[in-house]
Amino acid sequence: MASQNSLHPRAEALTDHSPGAWAKVLPHLSETAGTYWLSVPREGGAVHTRPLLAVWVAGRPYFACGDGTGKARLLADSPRVSLAVTTGSLDVVVEGRVARVQDENLVKEVAGVYPAVYGWAPVADGELITGPEGAPTAGPPPYAVYGITPETVYAFPADDVGHGPTRWRFDTQA
C-alpha cells in the first residue's frame, strides 16, 4: 500500500548538480521497457540477482514470478530487495520492501500495464497472472505478482536529463 510519502519523496543531490524531481522521473520509469535486475539476500549473506520485467503502477514497481522459482522462495524469507534498471537516460536503483500482491484488482491493473510497456499480455486470474506466453525470467505460469514499496531510489543520469545524480527518500524518518 502506497503512503503519502511515495507521492512526494525528499530529493537529495548526490553531487554539486541540482537534484531531480521525482514527478518527472516517475513517468519516465513508467513508460520505459527495460530489463530490471532484482537482488534478494540469501541466508548467509550471499546475494541472488536475476533479470525480470517490471512495471510501475501508482508510483511503485511490480513484477511477476512463478511460485517455484528461487526468487519466490527467497522473497518469502526476506522482504528487503534492490531493483536496478538502465532506461537509456538514467541508471536507477530502487531499495525497499517487497510483498506479494493479494488484491485481485491490483493484480488486474498490473497485468494490464505489461502489454503497453513490453508487448507481453498476461491475463489476471484472481491473485495470479497467466497467459498464452510465458515470461522467460519468471519461470512457468501461473505467476504471483509482487510490489516493492520504495524506501530509497537512486538515479544516475546517463545523458543530459536536466539534473544530477539524485537520491529520493520515501521514509522521512530515515
XYZ file of N, CA and C in Angstrom, residues 14-15 19 55 78 87 91 97 116 127 134:
33
model
N 23.314 14.213 -5.019
C 24.491 13.413 -4.657
C 25.785 14.070 -5.111
N 25.667 15.148 -5.896
C 26.824 15.916 -6.364
C 26.469 17.399 -6.262
N 19.248 18.334 -7.755
C 18.608 17.016 -7.745
C 17.451 16.958 -8.742
N 6.912 -3.371 -14.061
C 6.073 -2.256 -14.492
C 5.771 -1.388 -13.281
N 12.748 -13.040 2.916
C 13.288 -11.709 3.175
C 12.563 -10.663 2.347
N 17.542 2.850 -18.173
C 16.477 3.238 -19.106
C 17.015 3.842 -20.387
N 20.277 5.519 -14.963
C 20.530 4.266 -14.257
C 19.834 4.434 -12.911
N 11.071 -2.679 0.289
C 10.491 -3.926 0.803
C 9.487 -4.460 -0.199
N 1.308 -2.636 -22.654
C 1.683 -1.292 -23.108
C 3.187 -1.072 -23.027
N -5.608 -13.832 -7.824
C -4.375 -13.236 -7.305
C -3.160 -13.555 -8.168
N 4.697 -17.513 -21.901
C 5.368 -17.447 -20.609
C 6.338 -16.285 -20.577
